[in-house]
Coordinates of C-alpha atoms and ligand atoms in Angstrom, one line a residue:
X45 CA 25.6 23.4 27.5
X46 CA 22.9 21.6 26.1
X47 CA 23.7 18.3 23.9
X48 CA 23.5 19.2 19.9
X49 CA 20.1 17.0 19.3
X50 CA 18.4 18.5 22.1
X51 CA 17.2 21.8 20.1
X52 CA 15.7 19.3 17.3
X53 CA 14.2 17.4 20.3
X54 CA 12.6 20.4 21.9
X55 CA 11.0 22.2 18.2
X56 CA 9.4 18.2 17.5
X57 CA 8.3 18.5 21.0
X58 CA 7.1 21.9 20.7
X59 CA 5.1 21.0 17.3
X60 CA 3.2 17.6 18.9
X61 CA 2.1 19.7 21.6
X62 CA 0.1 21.7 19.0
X63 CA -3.6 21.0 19.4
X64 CA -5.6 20.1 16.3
X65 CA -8.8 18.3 18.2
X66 CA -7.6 15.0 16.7
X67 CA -9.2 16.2 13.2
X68 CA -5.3 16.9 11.6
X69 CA -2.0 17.4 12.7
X70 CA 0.9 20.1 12.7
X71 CA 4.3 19.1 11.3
X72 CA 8.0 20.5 11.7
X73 CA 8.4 21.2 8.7
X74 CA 4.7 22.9 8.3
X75 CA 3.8 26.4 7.3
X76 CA 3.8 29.6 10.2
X77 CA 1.3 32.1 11.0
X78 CA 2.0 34.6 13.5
X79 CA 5.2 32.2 14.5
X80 CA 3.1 28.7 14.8
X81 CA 2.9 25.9 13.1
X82 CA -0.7 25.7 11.3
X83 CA -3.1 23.0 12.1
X84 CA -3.3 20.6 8.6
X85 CA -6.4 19.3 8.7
X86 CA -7.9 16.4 8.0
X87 CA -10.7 16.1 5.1
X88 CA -13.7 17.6 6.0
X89 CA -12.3 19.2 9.1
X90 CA -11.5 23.2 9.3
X91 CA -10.5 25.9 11.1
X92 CA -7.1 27.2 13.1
X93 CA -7.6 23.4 15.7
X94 CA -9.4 21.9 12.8
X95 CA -12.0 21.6 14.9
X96 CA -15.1 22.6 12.7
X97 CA -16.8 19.9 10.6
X98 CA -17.7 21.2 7.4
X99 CA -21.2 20.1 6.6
X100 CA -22.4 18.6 4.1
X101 CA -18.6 17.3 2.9
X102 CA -17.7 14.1 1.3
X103 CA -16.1 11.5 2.4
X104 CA -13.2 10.6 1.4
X105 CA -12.8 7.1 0.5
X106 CA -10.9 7.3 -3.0
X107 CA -7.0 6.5 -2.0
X108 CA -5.2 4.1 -0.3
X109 CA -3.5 6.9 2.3
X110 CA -2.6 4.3 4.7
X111 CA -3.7 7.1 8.1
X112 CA -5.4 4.4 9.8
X113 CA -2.0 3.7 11.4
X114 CA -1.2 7.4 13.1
X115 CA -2.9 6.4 15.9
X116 CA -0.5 3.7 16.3
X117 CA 2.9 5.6 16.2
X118 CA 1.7 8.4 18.5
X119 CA 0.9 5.6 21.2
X120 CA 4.5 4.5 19.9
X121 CA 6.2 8.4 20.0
X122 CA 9.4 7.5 21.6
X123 CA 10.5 4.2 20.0
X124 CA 9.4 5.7 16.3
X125 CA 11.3 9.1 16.7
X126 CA 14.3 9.3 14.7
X127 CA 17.0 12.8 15.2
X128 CA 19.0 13.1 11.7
X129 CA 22.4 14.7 12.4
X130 CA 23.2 17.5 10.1
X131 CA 26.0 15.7 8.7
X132 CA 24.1 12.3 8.6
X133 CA 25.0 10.5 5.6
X134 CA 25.9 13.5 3.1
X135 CA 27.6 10.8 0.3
X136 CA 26.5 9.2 -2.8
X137 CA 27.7 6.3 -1.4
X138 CA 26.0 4.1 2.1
X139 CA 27.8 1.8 4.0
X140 CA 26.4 -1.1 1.8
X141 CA 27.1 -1.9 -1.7
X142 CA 24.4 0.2 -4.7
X143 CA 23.2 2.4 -2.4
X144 CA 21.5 0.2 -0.1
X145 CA 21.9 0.5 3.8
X146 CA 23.8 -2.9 5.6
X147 CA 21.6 -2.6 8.6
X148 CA 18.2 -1.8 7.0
X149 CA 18.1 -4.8 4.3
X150 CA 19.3 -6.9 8.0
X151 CA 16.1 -5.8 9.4
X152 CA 13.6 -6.5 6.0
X153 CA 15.1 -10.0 6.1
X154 CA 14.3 -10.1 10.1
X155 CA 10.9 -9.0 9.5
X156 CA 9.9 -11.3 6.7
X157 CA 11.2 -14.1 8.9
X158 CA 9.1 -12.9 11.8
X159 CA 5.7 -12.6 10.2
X160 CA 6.4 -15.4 7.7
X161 CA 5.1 -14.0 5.1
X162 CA 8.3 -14.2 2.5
X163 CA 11.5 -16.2 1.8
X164 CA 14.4 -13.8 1.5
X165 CA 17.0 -16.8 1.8
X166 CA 19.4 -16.8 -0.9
X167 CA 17.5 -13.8 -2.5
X168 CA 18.9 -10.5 -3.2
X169 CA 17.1 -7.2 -1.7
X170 CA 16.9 -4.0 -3.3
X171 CA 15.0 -0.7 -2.5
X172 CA 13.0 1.8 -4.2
X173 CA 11.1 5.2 -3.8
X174 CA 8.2 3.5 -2.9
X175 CA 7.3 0.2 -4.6
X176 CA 6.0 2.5 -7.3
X177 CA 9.3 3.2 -8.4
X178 CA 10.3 -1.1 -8.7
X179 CA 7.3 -1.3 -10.6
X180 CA 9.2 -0.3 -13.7
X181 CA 12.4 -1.1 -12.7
X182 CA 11.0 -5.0 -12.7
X183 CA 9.5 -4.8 -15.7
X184 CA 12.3 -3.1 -17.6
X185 CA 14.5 -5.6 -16.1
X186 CA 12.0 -8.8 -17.0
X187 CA 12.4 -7.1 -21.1
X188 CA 14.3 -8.6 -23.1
X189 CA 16.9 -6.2 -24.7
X190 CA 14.4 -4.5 -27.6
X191 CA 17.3 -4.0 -29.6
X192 CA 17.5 -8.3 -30.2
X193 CA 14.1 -9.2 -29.6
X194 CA 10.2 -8.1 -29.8
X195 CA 8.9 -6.3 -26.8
X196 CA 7.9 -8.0 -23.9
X197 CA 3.8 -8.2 -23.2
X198 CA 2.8 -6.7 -20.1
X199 CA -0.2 -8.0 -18.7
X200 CA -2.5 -8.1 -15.1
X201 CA -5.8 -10.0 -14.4
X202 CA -8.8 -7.5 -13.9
X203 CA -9.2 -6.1 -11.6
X204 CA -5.9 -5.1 -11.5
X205 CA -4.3 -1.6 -9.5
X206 CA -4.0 0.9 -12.5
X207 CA 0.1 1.7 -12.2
X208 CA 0.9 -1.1 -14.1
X209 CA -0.6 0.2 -17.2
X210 CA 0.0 3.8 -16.7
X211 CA 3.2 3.5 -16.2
X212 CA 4.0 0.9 -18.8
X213 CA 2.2 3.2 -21.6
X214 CA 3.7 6.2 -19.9
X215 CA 7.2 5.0 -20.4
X216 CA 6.3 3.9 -23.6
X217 CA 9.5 1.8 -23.8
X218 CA 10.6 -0.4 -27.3
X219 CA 11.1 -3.1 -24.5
X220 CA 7.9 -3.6 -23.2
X221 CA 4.4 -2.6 -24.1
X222 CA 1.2 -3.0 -22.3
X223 CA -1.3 -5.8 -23.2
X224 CA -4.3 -5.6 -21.2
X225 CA -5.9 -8.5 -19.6
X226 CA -4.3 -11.6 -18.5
X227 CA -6.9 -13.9 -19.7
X228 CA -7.2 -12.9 -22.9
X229 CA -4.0 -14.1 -23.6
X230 CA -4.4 -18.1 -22.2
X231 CA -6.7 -19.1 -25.1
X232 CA -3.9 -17.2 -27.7
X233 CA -1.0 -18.6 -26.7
X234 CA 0.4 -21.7 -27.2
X235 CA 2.1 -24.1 -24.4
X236 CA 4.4 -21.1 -23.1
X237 CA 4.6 -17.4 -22.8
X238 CA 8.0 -16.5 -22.5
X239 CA 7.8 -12.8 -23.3
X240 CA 4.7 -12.4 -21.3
X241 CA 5.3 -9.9 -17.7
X242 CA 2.2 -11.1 -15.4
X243 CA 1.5 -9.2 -12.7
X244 CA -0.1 -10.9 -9.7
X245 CA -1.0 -9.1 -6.9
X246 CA -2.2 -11.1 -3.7
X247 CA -3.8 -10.0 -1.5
X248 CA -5.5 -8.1 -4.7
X249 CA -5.7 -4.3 -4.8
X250 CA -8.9 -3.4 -5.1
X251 CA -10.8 -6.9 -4.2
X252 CA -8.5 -8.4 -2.0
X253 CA -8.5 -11.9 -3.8
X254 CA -5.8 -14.1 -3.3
X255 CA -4.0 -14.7 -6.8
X256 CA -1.8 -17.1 -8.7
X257 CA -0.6 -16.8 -12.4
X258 CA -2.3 -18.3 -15.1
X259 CA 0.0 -17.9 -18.0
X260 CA 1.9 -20.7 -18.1
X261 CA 5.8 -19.3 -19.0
X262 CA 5.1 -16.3 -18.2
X263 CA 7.9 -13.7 -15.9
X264 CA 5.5 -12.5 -12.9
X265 CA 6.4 -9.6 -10.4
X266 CA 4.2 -10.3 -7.3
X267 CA 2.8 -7.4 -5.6
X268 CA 2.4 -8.4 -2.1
X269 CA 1.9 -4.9 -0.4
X270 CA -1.3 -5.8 1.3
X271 CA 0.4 -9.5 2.4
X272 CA 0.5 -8.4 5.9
X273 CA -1.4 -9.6 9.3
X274 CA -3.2 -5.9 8.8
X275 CA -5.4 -7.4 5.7
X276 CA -4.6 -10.8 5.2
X277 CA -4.1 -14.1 7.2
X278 CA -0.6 -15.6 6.6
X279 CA -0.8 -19.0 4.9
X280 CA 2.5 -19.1 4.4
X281 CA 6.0 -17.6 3.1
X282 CA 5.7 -15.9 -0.6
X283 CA 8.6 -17.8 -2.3
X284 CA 8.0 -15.8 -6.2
X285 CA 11.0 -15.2 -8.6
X286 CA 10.1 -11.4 -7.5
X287 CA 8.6 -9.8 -4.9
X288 CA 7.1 -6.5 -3.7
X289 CA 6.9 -4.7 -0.6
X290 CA 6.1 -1.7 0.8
X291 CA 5.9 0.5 3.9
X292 CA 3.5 2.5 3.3
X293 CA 1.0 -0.8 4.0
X294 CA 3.1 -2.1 6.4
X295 CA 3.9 1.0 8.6
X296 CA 1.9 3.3 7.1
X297 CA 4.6 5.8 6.0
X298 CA 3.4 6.3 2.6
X299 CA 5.1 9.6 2.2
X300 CA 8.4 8.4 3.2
X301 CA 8.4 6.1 -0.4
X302 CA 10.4 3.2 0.7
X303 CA 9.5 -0.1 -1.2
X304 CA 11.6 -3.0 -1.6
X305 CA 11.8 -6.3 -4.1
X306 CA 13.1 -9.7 -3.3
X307 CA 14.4 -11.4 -5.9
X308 CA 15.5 -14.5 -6.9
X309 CA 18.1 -14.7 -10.3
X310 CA 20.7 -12.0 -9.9
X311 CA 20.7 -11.4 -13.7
X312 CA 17.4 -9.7 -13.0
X313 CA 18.6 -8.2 -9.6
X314 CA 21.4 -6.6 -11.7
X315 CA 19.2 -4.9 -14.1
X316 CA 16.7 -3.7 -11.8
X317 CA 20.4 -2.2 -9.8
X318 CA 21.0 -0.5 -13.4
X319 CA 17.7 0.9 -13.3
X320 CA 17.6 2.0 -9.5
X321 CA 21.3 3.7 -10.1
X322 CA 20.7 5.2 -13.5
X323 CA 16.9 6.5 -12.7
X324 CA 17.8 8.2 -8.7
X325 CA 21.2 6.8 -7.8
X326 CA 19.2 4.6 -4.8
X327 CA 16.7 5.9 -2.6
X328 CA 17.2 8.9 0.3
X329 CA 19.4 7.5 3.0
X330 CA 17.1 9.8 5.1
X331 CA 14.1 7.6 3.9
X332 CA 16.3 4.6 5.1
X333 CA 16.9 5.9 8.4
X334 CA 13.9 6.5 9.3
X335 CA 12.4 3.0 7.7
X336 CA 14.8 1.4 10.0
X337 CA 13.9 3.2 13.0
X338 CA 10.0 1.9 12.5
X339 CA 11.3 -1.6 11.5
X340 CA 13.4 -1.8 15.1
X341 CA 10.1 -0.5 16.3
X342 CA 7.7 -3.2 14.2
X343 CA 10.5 -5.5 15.4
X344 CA 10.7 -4.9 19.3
X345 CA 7.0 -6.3 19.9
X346 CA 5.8 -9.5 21.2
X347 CA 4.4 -11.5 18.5
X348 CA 0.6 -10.2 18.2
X349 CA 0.8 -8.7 21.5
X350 CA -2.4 -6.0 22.8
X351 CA -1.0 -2.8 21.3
X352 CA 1.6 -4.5 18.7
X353 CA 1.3 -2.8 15.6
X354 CA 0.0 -6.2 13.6
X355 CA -2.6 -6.5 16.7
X356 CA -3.5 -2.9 16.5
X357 CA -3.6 -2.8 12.1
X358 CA -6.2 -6.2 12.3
X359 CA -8.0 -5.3 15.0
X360 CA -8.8 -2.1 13.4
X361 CA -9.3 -3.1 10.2
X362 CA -11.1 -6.2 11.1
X363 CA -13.9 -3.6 13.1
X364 CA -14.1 -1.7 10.0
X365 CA -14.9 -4.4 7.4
X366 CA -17.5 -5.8 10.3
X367 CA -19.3 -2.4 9.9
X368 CA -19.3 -1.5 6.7
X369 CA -20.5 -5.2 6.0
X370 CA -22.8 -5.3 8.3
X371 CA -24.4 -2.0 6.7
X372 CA -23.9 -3.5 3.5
X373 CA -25.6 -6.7 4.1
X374 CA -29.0 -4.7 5.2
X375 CA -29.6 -3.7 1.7
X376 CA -30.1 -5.3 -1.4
X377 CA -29.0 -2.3 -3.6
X378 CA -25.0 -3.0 -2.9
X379 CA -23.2 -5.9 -2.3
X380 CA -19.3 -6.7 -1.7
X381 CA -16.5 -9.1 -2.2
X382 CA -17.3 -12.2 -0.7
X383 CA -14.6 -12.9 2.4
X384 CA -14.3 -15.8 5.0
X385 CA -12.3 -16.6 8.7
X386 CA -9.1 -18.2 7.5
X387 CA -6.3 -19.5 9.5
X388 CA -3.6 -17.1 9.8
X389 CA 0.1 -18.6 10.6
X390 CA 1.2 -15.1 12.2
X391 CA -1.3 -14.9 14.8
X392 CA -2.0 -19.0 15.3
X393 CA -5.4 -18.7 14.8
X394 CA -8.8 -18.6 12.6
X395 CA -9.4 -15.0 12.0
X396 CA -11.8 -13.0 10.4
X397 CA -11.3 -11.1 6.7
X398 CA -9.8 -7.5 6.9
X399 CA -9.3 -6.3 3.5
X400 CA -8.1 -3.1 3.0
X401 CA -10.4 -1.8 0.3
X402 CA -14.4 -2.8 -0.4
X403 CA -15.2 -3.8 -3.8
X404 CA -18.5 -2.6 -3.7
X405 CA -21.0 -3.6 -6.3
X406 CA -24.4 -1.4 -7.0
X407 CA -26.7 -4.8 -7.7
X408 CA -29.4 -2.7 -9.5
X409 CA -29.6 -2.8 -13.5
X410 CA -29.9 0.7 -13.7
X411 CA -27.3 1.4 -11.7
X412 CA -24.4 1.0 -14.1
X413 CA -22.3 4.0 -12.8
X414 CA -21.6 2.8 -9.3
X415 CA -19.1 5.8 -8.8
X416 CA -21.7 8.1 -9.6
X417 CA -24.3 6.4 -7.1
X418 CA -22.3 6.8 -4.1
X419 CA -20.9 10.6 -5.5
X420 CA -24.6 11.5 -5.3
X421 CA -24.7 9.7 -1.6
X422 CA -21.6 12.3 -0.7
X423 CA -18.7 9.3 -0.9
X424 CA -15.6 9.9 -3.2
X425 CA -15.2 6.7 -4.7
X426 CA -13.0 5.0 -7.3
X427 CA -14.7 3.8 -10.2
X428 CA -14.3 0.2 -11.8
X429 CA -13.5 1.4 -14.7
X430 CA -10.4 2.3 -13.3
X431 CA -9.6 -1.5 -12.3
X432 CA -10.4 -2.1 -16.1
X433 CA -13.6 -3.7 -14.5
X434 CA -17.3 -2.9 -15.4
X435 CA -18.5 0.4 -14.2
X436 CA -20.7 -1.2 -11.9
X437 CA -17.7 -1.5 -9.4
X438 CA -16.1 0.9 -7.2
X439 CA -13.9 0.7 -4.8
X440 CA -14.0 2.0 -1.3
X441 CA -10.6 2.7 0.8
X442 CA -10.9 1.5 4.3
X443 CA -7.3 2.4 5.4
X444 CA -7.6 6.3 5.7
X445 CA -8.3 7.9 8.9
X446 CA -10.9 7.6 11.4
X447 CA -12.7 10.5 10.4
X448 CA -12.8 9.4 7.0
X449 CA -14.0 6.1 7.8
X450 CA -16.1 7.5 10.3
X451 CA -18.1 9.2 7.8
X452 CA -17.9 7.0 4.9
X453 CA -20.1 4.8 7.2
X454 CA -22.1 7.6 8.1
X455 CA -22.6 8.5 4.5
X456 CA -23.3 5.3 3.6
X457 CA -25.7 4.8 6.2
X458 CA -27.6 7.8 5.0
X459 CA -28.0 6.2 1.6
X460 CA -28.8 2.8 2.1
X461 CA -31.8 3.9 4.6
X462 CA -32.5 6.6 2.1
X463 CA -33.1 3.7 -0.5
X464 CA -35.7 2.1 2.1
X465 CA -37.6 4.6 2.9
Ligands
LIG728 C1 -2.3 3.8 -2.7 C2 -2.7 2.9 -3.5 N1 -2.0 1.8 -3.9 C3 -0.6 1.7 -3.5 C4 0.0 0.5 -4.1 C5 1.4 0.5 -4.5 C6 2.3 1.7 -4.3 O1 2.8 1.7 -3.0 P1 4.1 2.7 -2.7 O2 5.1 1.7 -2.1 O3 3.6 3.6 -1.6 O4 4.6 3.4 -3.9 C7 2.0 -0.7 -5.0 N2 1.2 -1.8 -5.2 C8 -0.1 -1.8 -4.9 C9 -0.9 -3.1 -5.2 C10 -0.7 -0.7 -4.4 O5 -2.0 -0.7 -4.1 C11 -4.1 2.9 -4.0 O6 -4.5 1.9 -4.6 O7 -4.9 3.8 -3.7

């Protein structure tokens, strides 16, 4: 009789097997036609394999859809894998205390410690559907109660990654409203800004600076999803009152939406519990399953070791910033963020910049929609504007897939010896 897991085993087994000529991917739980799972393919690729390139497309490089790292975990199949029981945690409640798995806040506490690139020491952990989901749960819980006090200023330093505002204005809370630019504010204010929210996000999202506060007073949620050996060398342990994390830049499982914050004074911790309990009741113990299993598998690797998963992430990025700067640097039409070799702590060693996106400026005084320069080169951009930055940014993703990349670089080529001729 075979065991119970081995049907599940077989049908995932079955499904890999399905050929999409490396341009997309079939899934368990994917549509059937004619009793087989369809190809999904990638952007730009079609057909029943995905095997046809369609001419003439775009490339992709708007999102941050961290696909760089597939590669990865099918070189990494077996330790990744992960059967769920049908009667796999069916309660409200987990083994841990507000919905939070024991064994999986162990392991985000091992990992931090491994990479060095957080305190989590006498800090409390608490997860969230994604990091986008803490976003607001941090800044309801850094508002004062409206009903006592003027709202709370939300603010972020230019450019800065859109959520913050969207979702503050969206929420359009009496607690908390959002106030634009950071800067504006430090002339304005006098010595302190006690009901000022800062967000600082280092490494930056979309220029990959790294950033302090500059309100003095001021209650800051650090974003730290790109502080990882993929995109940044590791100076040293993030030690913030709060702190952000997320797998989707650190495994690459953006559509699982696990996110975690560390946080330092438990009256916070509490409120952002209040939010996580009121607003979802905690986040799918099938999500945490599954974020353990890849944190056991981030975990089980030799520090920077050929094929580790922070050896494979730089390595990769690191070749794709080379390119695209080196293609960059042979035209005086664009230019981009200005980078440098920087010791890193995780790997022991000087290393060169991997950012995640390109903050590409177009140099040329007409050239004041940069978006719409590189739409008419066939590249799916996103605009500056969308940074609350000048128009004459835009940002390019560098963490997508290999076919995206692939012809981003190809596209970009195109245009830049297009200009020349
Ligand atoms: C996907 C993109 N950003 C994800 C992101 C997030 C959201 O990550 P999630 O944990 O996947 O919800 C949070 N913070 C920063 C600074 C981010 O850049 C993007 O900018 O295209």
């Amino acid at each position: 009789e075979p065991s119970w897991s081995s049907r599940a085993a077989t049908e995932a087994e079955a499904v890999a097997a399905r050929s999409c000529s490396g341009h997309g991917s079939a899934f368990v739980d994917g549509i059937l036609v004619d009793g087989k799972h369809v190809c999904e393919c990638n952007a730009c690729y079609r057909g029943p394999d995905c095997s046809e390139f369609v001419q003439g497309c775009a490339a992709d490089a708007e999102s941050g859809d961290p696909l760089f790292l597939e590669p990865y975990w099918r070189q990494h199949a077996a330790s990744s894998a992960v059967v769920v029981a049908g009667w796999h945690r069916m309660s409200y409640q987990t083994d841990g205390d507000y919905f939070i798995s024991i064994e999986l806040e162990r392991h985000i506490r091992k990992l931090h410690s491994h990479v060095g690139n957080a305190i989590t020491d006498g800090r409390f952990i608490i997860f969230g559907a994604g990091s986008t989901q803490l976003i607001n749960a941090a800044v309801h819980a850094l508002s004062p109660n409206s009903t006592v006090s003027s709202p709370a200023s939300v603010v972020a330093s230019v450019p800065y990654y859109m959520v913050y505002r969207t979702q503050t204005e969206f929420f359009n809370s009496r607690a908390y409203e959002w106030k634009g630019v950071t800067s504006k504010w430090v002339d304005k204010l006098n010595s302190s800004a006690p009901n000022f929210i800062e967000f600082v996000t280092s490494p930056n999202n979309p220029d990959g600076r790294m950033q302090q506060p500059i309100l003095p007073g001021s209650s800051v949620i650090y974003d730290h999803a790109y502080y990882w050996p993929h995109f940044s060398a590791i100076k040293a342990p993030a030690d913030g009152d709060l702190m952000l994390f997320t797998i989707s830049k650190l495994t690459g499982h953006a559509g699982s939406r696990f996110g975690w914050a560390i946080v330092k004074d438990e009256g916070v911790y509490k409120r952002m519990l209040t939010y996580l309990g009121i607003n979802t009741m905690g986040v799918s113990r099938d999500t945490q399953l599954r974020s353990l299993k890849l944190l056991k598998a981030v975990l089980g690797e030799e520090r920077g070791a050929a094929g580790s998963i922070f050896e494979f992430a730089f390595r990769t990025m690191r070749e794709r910033w080379h390119k695209l700067n080196k293609l960059v640097s042979s035209s005086d039409r664009f230019s981009l963020q200005q980078t440098r070799p920087e010791y890193c702590n995780y790997f022991g060693k000087i290393r060169d910049p991997s950012p995640a996106y390109a903050w590409l400026k177009c140099e040329r005084e007409e050239d004041k929609n940069c978006y719409a320069v590189l739409r008419a080169g066939g590249i799916i951009s996103r605009s500056g504007y969308k940074f609350g930055a000048d128009g004459r940014y835009t940002r390019l993703s560098l963490i997508r897939s290999q076919d995206d990349f692939d012809l981003l670089i190809r596209r970009m080529d195109a245009l830049i010896t297009k200009e020349k001729a």
